[in-house]
């Protein structure tokens, strides 16, 4: 079993939809949780960062962490065509390299 | 503000040729990383350097060598390129291992 599991998609939604992206993990030592966004032919860039269970909101984006279930989610409200990208979850124990999910490819159709 | 700079952006090699991918960061970060990204495989860590003077193997180190030239620069060398090394290579840096990573724009490498 991989340390981090992420549904690769692709996921296609209409503009304005609520998008839910998810990752599960097996290592209970993970403390820090991140979501990266990667546009086509570009490098990943940090979108959200959290280190505790609960929700963190930033504009149309909400990151949710449930450590008891070893499950993290990214919600995108009022999705836009500009949100079309690959979204990668990442996590770590604090002093080791990040462990990435394989990424979910999202397309938002106008 | 340049961040992480990778050169070259594109490269085509023949099987058996060698080349070095260059990476430099201007954020005074201690840790640097090399990844490869292949369709359906996500980002896989090749090597990383937690600090100047140290390097460690990642998930897929075979066929690669690295050099942490100084705090700013971390290079990746393919001594004898193989078609299986056709990929997109990303360099990243962080203030310390495990922190938020900042990525370069990538190098697209094709080995024929």
mmCIF file of C-alpha atoms in Angstrom:
data_model
loop_
_atom_site.group_PDB
_atom_site.id
_atom_site.type_symbol
_atom_site.label_atom_id
_atom_site.label_comp_id
_atom_site.label_asym_id
_atom_site.label_seq_id
_atom_site.Cartn_x
_atom_site.Cartn_y
_atom_site.Cartn_z
ATOM 1 C CA UNK A 1 0.000 0.000 0.000
ATOM 2 C CA UNK A 2 1.311 3.426 -0.983
ATOM 3 C CA UNK A 3 1.732 5.926 1.841
ATOM 4 C CA UNK A 4 -0.542 8.425 0.079
ATOM 5 C CA UNK A 5 -3.433 7.495 -2.180
ATOM 6 C CA UNK A 6 -5.083 9.985 -4.518
ATOM 7 C CA UNK A 7 -7.687 9.328 -7.191
ATOM 8 C CA UNK A 8 -6.030 10.375 -10.482
ATOM 9 C CA UNK A 9 -9.280 11.305 -12.217
ATOM 10 C CA UNK A 10 -9.651 12.903 -14.648
ATOM 11 C CA UNK A 11 -12.478 14.898 -13.113
ATOM 12 C CA UNK A 12 -14.624 17.100 -15.332
ATOM 13 C CA UNK A 13 -17.162 19.548 -13.891
ATOM 14 C CA UNK A 14 -19.234 22.465 -15.189
ATOM 15 C CA UNK A 15 -18.282 26.013 -14.278
ATOM 16 C CA UNK A 16 -19.737 27.027 -10.919
ATOM 17 C CA UNK A 17 -19.738 23.505 -9.473
ATOM 18 C CA UNK A 18 -18.309 22.575 -6.073
ATOM 19 C CA UNK A 19 -15.288 20.322 -6.480
ATOM 20 C CA UNK A 20 -14.073 17.855 -3.867
ATOM 21 C CA UNK A 21 -10.568 16.387 -4.136
ATOM 22 C CA UNK A 22 -9.379 13.779 -1.658
ATOM 23 C CA UNK A 23 -6.340 11.906 -0.384
ATOM 24 C CA UNK A 24 -5.952 9.124 2.137
ATOM 25 C CA UNK A 25 -2.765 8.215 3.924
ATOM 26 C CA UNK A 26 -1.444 5.415 6.105
ATOM 27 C CA UNK A 27 1.378 7.070 8.111
ATOM 28 C CA UNK A 28 -0.007 8.397 11.394
ATOM 29 C CA UNK A 29 3.219 10.392 11.905
ATOM 30 C CA UNK A 30 2.300 12.856 9.159
ATOM 31 C CA UNK A 31 1.810 16.278 10.714
ATOM 32 C CA UNK A 32 1.827 18.765 7.829
ATOM 33 C CA UNK A 33 -0.585 18.670 4.908
ATOM 34 C CA UNK A 34 -0.428 20.626 1.689
ATOM 35 C CA UNK A 35 -2.195 20.988 -1.608
ATOM 36 C CA UNK A 36 -0.263 21.959 -4.712
ATOM 37 C CA UNK A 37 -1.723 23.094 -8.033
ATOM 38 C CA UNK A 38 0.077 22.331 -11.271
ATOM 39 C CA UNK A 39 -0.933 23.921 -14.542
ATOM 40 C CA UNK A 40 -0.057 22.133 -17.768
ATOM 41 C CA UNK A 41 3.663 22.324 -18.572
ATOM 42 C CA UNK A 42 4.424 24.224 -15.341
ATOM 43 C CA UNK A 43 5.917 23.347 -11.965
ATOM 44 C CA UNK A 44 3.681 22.673 -8.929
ATOM 45 C CA UNK A 45 2.862 25.673 -6.752
ATOM 46 C CA UNK A 46 1.590 25.671 -3.182
ATOM 47 C CA UNK A 47 -2.139 26.284 -2.839
ATOM 48 C CA UNK A 48 -2.976 25.429 0.783
ATOM 49 C CA UNK A 49 -0.987 24.418 3.885
ATOM 50 C CA UNK A 50 -2.254 23.146 7.225
ATOM 51 C CA UNK A 51 -0.835 21.274 10.204
ATOM 52 C CA UNK A 52 -3.880 20.411 12.268
ATOM 53 C CA UNK A 53 -7.198 18.660 11.977
ATOM 54 C CA UNK A 54 -10.107 20.831 10.926
ATOM 55 C CA UNK A 55 -10.784 23.286 8.130
ATOM 56 C CA UNK A 56 -8.750 26.107 6.640
ATOM 57 C CA UNK A 57 -10.350 28.501 4.193
ATOM 58 C CA UNK A 58 -8.737 30.781 1.616
ATOM 59 C CA UNK A 59 -11.156 32.453 -0.753
ATOM 60 C CA UNK A 60 -12.926 29.785 -2.802
ATOM 61 C CA UNK A 61 -10.653 27.050 -1.448
ATOM 62 C CA UNK A 62 -11.104 25.037 1.757
ATOM 63 C CA UNK A 63 -8.636 22.444 3.003
ATOM 64 C CA UNK A 64 -9.932 19.856 5.435
ATOM 65 C CA UNK A 65 -7.873 17.428 7.508
ATOM 66 C CA UNK A 66 -9.259 14.487 9.495
ATOM 67 C CA UNK A 67 -6.320 12.861 11.257
ATOM 68 C CA UNK A 68 -8.470 10.239 12.963
ATOM 69 C CA UNK A 69 -9.566 8.920 9.575
ATOM 70 C CA UNK A 70 -6.236 9.731 7.838
ATOM 71 C CA UNK A 71 -8.105 11.664 5.190
ATOM 72 C CA UNK A 72 -7.633 15.116 3.675
ATOM 73 C CA UNK A 73 -9.793 17.042 1.241
ATOM 74 C CA UNK A 74 -9.664 20.167 -0.876
ATOM 75 C CA UNK A 75 -12.944 21.878 -1.752
ATOM 76 C CA UNK A 76 -13.249 24.424 -4.527
ATOM 77 C CA UNK A 77 -16.409 26.534 -4.532
ATOM 78 C CA UNK A 78 -17.770 28.278 -7.624
ATOM 79 C CA UNK A 79 -15.188 26.528 -9.794
ATOM 80 C CA UNK A 80 -13.790 28.469 -12.760
ATOM 81 C CA UNK A 81 -12.150 27.356 -16.006
ATOM 82 C CA UNK A 82 -8.922 28.848 -14.616
ATOM 83 C CA UNK A 83 -9.049 26.164 -11.890
ATOM 84 C CA UNK A 84 -8.391 23.511 -14.552
ATOM 85 C CA UNK A 85 -5.120 21.920 -13.448
ATOM 86 C CA UNK A 86 -3.675 18.908 -11.686
ATOM 87 C CA UNK A 87 -3.993 19.035 -7.897
ATOM 88 C CA UNK A 88 -1.439 17.152 -5.787
ATOM 89 C CA UNK A 89 -1.728 16.482 -2.090
ATOM 90 C CA UNK A 90 1.482 16.307 -0.059
ATOM 91 C CA UNK A 91 2.308 15.562 3.541
ATOM 92 C CA UNK A 92 5.263 14.959 5.832
ATOM 93 C CA UNK A 93 6.388 14.179 9.348
ATOM 94 C CA UNK A 94 8.244 17.441 9.769
ATOM 95 C CA UNK A 95 11.850 16.488 9.070
ATOM 96 C CA UNK A 96 11.638 14.231 6.030
ATOM 97 C CA UNK A 97 10.968 14.981 2.358
ATOM 98 C CA UNK A 98 7.346 15.525 1.402
ATOM 99 C CA UNK A 99 5.340 12.522 0.233
ATOM 100 C CA UNK A 100 3.129 13.401 -2.727
ATOM 101 C CA UNK A 101 -0.043 11.849 -4.040
ATOM 102 C CA UNK A 102 -0.093 11.110 -7.763
ATOM 103 C CA UNK A 103 -2.358 14.079 -8.485
ATOM 104 C CA UNK A 104 -5.927 14.531 -9.711
ATOM 105 C CA UNK A 105 -6.478 16.170 -13.090
ATOM 106 C CA UNK A 106 -9.407 18.605 -12.985
ATOM 107 C CA UNK A 107 -11.159 20.218 -15.938
ATOM 108 C CA UNK A 108 -13.753 22.948 -15.380
ATOM 109 C CA UNK A 109 -15.909 23.371 -18.448
ATOM 110 C CA UNK A 110 -17.358 26.818 -19.275
ATOM 111 C CA UNK B 1 12.291 37.423 -7.903
ATOM 112 C CA UNK B 2 13.636 34.342 -9.744
ATOM 113 C CA UNK B 3 12.990 31.632 -7.087
ATOM 114 C CA UNK B 4 14.117 28.257 -8.499
ATOM 115 C CA UNK B 5 15.707 28.311 -11.944
ATOM 116 C CA UNK B 6 16.260 25.177 -14.026
ATOM 117 C CA UNK B 7 18.308 24.843 -17.186
ATOM 118 C CA UNK B 8 17.836 23.716 -19.860
ATOM 119 C CA UNK B 9 14.053 23.789 -20.397
ATOM 120 C CA UNK B 10 14.154 21.132 -23.116
ATOM 121 C CA UNK B 11 16.702 18.533 -24.152
ATOM 122 C CA UNK B 12 16.849 15.627 -26.563
ATOM 123 C CA UNK B 13 19.544 13.001 -26.053
ATOM 124 C CA UNK B 14 20.552 9.818 -27.771
ATOM 125 C CA UNK B 15 20.847 6.632 -25.745
ATOM 126 C CA UNK B 16 24.216 6.525 -24.013
ATOM 127 C CA UNK B 17 24.848 10.277 -24.038
ATOM 128 C CA UNK B 18 25.471 12.127 -20.803
ATOM 129 C CA UNK B 19 24.180 15.445 -19.584
ATOM 130 C CA UNK B 20 23.793 17.583 -16.475
ATOM 131 C CA UNK B 21 20.608 19.348 -15.434
ATOM 132 C CA UNK B 22 21.256 22.543 -13.532
ATOM 133 C CA UNK B 23 19.220 24.025 -10.692
ATOM 134 C CA UNK B 24 19.779 27.231 -8.742
ATOM 135 C CA UNK B 25 17.712 28.950 -6.046
ATOM 136 C CA UNK B 26 18.013 32.478 -4.734
ATOM 137 C CA UNK B 27 15.904 32.091 -1.554
ATOM 138 C CA UNK B 28 18.773 31.048 0.751
ATOM 139 C CA UNK B 29 17.114 27.663 1.267
ATOM 140 C CA UNK B 30 19.009 24.850 2.940
ATOM 141 C CA UNK B 31 17.318 21.850 1.286
ATOM 142 C CA UNK B 32 17.050 21.036 -2.419
ATOM 143 C CA UNK B 33 15.409 18.189 -4.330
ATOM 144 C CA UNK B 34 15.246 16.530 -7.731
ATOM 145 C CA UNK B 35 12.037 14.839 -8.914
ATOM 146 C CA UNK B 36 10.901 13.177 -12.082
ATOM 147 C CA UNK B 37 7.272 13.275 -13.183
ATOM 148 C CA UNK B 38 5.819 10.689 -15.519
ATOM 149 C CA UNK B 39 2.179 10.220 -16.617
ATOM 150 C CA UNK B 40 0.252 8.245 -13.999
ATOM 151 C CA UNK B 41 3.259 8.085 -11.661
ATOM 152 C CA UNK B 42 3.135 11.460 -9.950
ATOM 153 C CA UNK B 43 6.270 13.123 -8.593
ATOM 154 C CA UNK B 44 9.006 10.671 -7.645
ATOM 155 C CA UNK B 45 11.976 11.810 -5.607
ATOM 156 C CA UNK B 46 15.345 11.029 -7.195
ATOM 157 C CA UNK B 47 17.806 12.628 -4.765
ATOM 158 C CA UNK B 48 17.740 15.370 -2.215
ATOM 159 C CA UNK B 49 20.206 17.478 -0.257
ATOM 160 C CA UNK B 50 19.104 18.406 3.253
ATOM 161 C CA UNK B 51 21.926 20.917 3.571
ATOM 162 C CA UNK B 52 25.078 22.028 1.779
ATOM 163 C CA UNK B 53 27.534 19.146 1.716
ATOM 164 C CA UNK B 54 24.984 16.333 2.102
ATOM 165 C CA UNK B 55 23.016 14.278 -0.414
ATOM 166 C CA UNK B 56 20.617 11.370 0.050
ATOM 167 C CA UNK B 57 18.876 8.929 -2.247
ATOM 168 C CA UNK B 58 15.178 9.174 -2.850
ATOM 169 C CA UNK B 59 12.736 6.685 -4.336
ATOM 170 C CA UNK B 60 14.310 6.304 -7.803
ATOM 171 C CA UNK B 61 18.075 7.122 -7.687
ATOM 172 C CA UNK B 62 19.389 4.486 -10.121
ATOM 173 C CA UNK B 63 21.022 5.963 -13.213
ATOM 174 C CA UNK B 64 21.500 9.413 -11.664
ATOM 175 C CA UNK B 65 24.135 11.293 -9.721
ATOM 176 C CA UNK B 66 23.880 14.639 -7.956
ATOM 177 C CA UNK B 67 26.180 17.376 -6.761
ATOM 178 C CA UNK B 68 25.364 20.075 -4.236
ATOM 179 C CA UNK B 69 27.824 22.580 -5.619
ATOM 180 C CA UNK B 70 27.098 25.225 -2.979
ATOM 181 C CA UNK B 71 24.063 26.426 -1.042
ATOM 182 C CA UNK B 72 22.430 27.823 -4.196
ATOM 183 C CA UNK B 73 23.087 25.081 -6.748
ATOM 184 C CA UNK B 74 22.121 21.416 -7.013
ATOM 185 C CA UNK B 75 22.835 19.552 -10.252
ATOM 186 C CA UNK B 76 21.550 16.213 -11.571
ATOM 187 C CA UNK B 77 23.708 14.146 -13.913
ATOM 188 C CA UNK B 78 22.769 11.341 -16.252
ATOM 189 C CA UNK B 79 25.985 9.495 -17.074
ATOM 190 C CA UNK B 80 24.568 7.206 -19.781
ATOM 191 C CA UNK B 81 21.039 8.190 -20.725
ATOM 192 C CA UNK B 82 18.424 5.503 -21.358
ATOM 193 C CA UNK B 83 14.957 5.795 -22.964
ATOM 194 C CA UNK B 84 13.445 4.994 -19.539
ATOM 195 C CA UNK B 85 14.810 8.349 -18.349
ATOM 196 C CA UNK B 86 12.547 10.251 -20.719
ATOM 197 C CA UNK B 87 10.567 12.409 -18.313
ATOM 198 C CA UNK B 88 9.952 15.876 -16.946
ATOM 199 C CA UNK B 89 12.444 16.748 -14.222
ATOM 200 C CA UNK B 90 11.667 19.221 -11.468
ATOM 201 C CA UNK B 91 13.990 20.829 -8.986
ATOM 202 C CA UNK B 92 12.615 22.172 -5.696
ATOM 203 C CA UNK B 93 13.959 23.909 -2.605
ATOM 204 C CA UNK B 94 12.804 24.448 0.983
ATOM 205 C CA UNK B 95 14.099 26.363 4.001
ATOM 206 C CA UNK B 96 14.533 22.961 5.674
ATOM 207 C CA UNK B 97 13.629 19.323 4.905
ATOM 208 C CA UNK B 98 9.885 18.776 5.241
ATOM 209 C CA UNK B 99 8.933 22.406 4.769
ATOM 210 C CA UNK B 100 6.907 23.903 1.916
ATOM 211 C CA UNK B 101 8.645 23.186 -1.380
ATOM 212 C CA UNK B 102 9.152 25.740 -4.139
ATOM 213 C CA UNK B 103 9.473 24.270 -7.609
ATOM 214 C CA UNK B 104 11.243 25.253 -10.786
ATOM 215 C CA UNK B 105 9.522 25.248 -14.164
ATOM 216 C CA UNK B 106 10.917 21.852 -15.135
ATOM 217 C CA UNK B 107 13.174 20.312 -17.776
ATOM 218 C CA UNK B 108 11.574 18.159 -20.475
ATOM 219 C CA UNK B 109 14.014 15.421 -21.428
ATOM 220 C CA UNK B 110 13.611 12.955 -24.270
ATOM 221 C CA UNK B 111 16.055 10.075 -24.716
ATOM 222 C CA UNK B 112 15.865 8.438 -28.129
#
